[in-house]
Each structure stands twice: as structure tokens, then as C-alpha cells.
Tab-separated table of C-alpha atoms in Angstrom:
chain	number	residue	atom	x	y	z
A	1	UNK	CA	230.134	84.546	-54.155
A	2	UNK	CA	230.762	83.932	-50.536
A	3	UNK	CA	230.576	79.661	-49.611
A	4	UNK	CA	228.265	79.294	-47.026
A	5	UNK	CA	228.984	79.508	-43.360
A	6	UNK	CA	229.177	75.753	-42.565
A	7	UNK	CA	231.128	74.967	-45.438
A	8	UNK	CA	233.742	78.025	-44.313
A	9	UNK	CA	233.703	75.682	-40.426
A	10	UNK	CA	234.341	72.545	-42.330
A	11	UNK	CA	237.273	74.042	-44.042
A	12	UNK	CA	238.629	75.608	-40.885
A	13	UNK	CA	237.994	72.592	-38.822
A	14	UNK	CA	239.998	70.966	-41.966
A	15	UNK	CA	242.847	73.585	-41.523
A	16	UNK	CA	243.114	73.239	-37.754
A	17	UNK	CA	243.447	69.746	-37.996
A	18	UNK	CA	246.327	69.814	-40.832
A	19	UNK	CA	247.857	72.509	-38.639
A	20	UNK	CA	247.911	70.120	-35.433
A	21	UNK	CA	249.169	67.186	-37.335
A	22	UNK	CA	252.207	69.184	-38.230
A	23	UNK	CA	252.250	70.705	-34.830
A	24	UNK	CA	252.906	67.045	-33.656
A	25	UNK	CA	255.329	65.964	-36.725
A	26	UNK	CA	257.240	68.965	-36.127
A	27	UNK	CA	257.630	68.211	-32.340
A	28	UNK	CA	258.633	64.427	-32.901
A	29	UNK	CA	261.657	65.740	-35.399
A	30	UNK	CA	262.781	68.087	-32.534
A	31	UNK	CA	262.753	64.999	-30.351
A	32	UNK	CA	264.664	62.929	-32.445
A	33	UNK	CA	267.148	66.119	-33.907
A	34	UNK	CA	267.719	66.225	-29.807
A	35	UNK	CA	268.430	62.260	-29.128
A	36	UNK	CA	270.733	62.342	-32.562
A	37	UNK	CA	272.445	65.722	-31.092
A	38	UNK	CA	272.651	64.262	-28.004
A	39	UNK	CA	274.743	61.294	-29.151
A	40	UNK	CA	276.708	63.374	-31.656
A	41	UNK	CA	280.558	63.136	-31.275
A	42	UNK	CA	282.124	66.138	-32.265
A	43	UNK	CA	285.009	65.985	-34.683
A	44	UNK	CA	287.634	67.320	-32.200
A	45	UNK	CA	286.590	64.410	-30.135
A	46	UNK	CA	286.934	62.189	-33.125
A	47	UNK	CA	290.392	63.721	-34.149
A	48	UNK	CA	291.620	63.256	-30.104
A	49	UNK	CA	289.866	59.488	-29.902
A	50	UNK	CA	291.740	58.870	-33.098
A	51	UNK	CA	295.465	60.288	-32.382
A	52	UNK	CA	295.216	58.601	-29.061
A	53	UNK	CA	294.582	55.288	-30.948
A	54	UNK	CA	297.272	55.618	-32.901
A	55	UNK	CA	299.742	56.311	-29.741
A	56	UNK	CA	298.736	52.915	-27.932
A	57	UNK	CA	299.377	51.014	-31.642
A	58	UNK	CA	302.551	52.839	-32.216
A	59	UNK	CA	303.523	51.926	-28.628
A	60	UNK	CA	302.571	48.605	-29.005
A	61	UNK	CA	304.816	47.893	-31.953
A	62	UNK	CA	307.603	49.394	-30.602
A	63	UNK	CA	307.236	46.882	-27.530
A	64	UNK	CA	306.554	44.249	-30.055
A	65	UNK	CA	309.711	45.213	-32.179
A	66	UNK	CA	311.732	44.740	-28.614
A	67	UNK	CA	311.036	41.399	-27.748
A	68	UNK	CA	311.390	40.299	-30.776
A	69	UNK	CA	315.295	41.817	-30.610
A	70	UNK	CA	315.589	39.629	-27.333
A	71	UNK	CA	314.790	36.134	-29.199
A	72	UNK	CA	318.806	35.983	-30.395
A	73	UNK	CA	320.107	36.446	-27.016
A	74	UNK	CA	317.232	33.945	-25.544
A	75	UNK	CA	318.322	31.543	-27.893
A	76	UNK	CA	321.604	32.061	-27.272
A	77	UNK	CA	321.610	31.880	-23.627
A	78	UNK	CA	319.654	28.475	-24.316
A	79	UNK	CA	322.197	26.937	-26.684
A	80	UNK	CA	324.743	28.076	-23.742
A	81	UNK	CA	322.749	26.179	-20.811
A	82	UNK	CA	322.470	23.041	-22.877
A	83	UNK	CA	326.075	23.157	-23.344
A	84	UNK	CA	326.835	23.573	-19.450
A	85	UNK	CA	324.622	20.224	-19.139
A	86	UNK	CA	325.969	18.305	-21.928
A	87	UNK	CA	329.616	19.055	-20.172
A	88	UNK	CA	328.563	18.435	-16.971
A	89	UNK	CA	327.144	14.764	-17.550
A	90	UNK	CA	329.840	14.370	-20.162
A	91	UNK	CA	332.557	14.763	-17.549
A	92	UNK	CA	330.865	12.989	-14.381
């Protein structure tokens, strides 16, 4: 009825060592759940990273959109100053 008392040891011996082995599995996912929670960016953070992106871009092409309004009047001012020195050796 009963197993003998050695084979009950091996089977405990058996059990303890199962038990450790998912002592130590357990501990290395709590390791690694820390280093992954650790480097976790929360969403806010995400949302705030994001809108602040889109600021600078929007900024950016606005700027953009601005010099490229000044090309006429560069151009412009150009055409005028090669005028002036077309006149000035025309007449000397």
C-alpha cells in the first residue's frame, strides 16, 4: 500500500528540485518584467513626446513657407541691382 521509505525521499528530493528550478525561473522573469518596466515609456509620455514633435514640424513649415514668400522680392531686388549696373557702365 504505502511505497517504501526511500522511494517516498527520491520523490521528494524529485519535488524539491522541480520546486527550486521554478524558484529560479520565476526569479529571472521578475528580473527581466523589472528591466522591461524599467524602460517602459508611459503613454502620457508618448502622447507629450509626440504633440511636441508635431509643434517643432509645424513650426518648421511655417518658417519654411516664409522664406519661400521672400524669393519674389530677392529676385526682384536682384533684377533691380543689375539694372543700376547696366546704367551705370551704360552711361560712363
Amino acid at each position: 500500500m504505502n511505497a517504501s521509505p526511500n522511494k517516498d525521499g527520491e520523490r521528494l528530493m524529485k519535488a524539491e528540485t522541480r520546486l527550486e528550478n521554478i524558484e529560479v525561473a520565476v526569479t529571472r522573469m521578475e528580473e527581466k518584467l523589472d528591466k522591461w518596466h524599467g524602460n517602459y515609456i508611459s503613454r502620457v509620455e508618448i502622447n507629450e513626446m509626440l504633440r511636441a514633435r508635431d509643434e517643432r514640424l509645424e513650426r518648421i513649415e511655417k518658417e519654411r513657407l516664409a522664406n519661400r514668400q521672400l524669393y519674389p522680392g530677392w529676385i526682384s531686388s536682384l533684377i533691380a541691382f543689375a539694372a543700376l549696373l547696366v546704367a551705370w557702365f551704360h552711361n560712363k
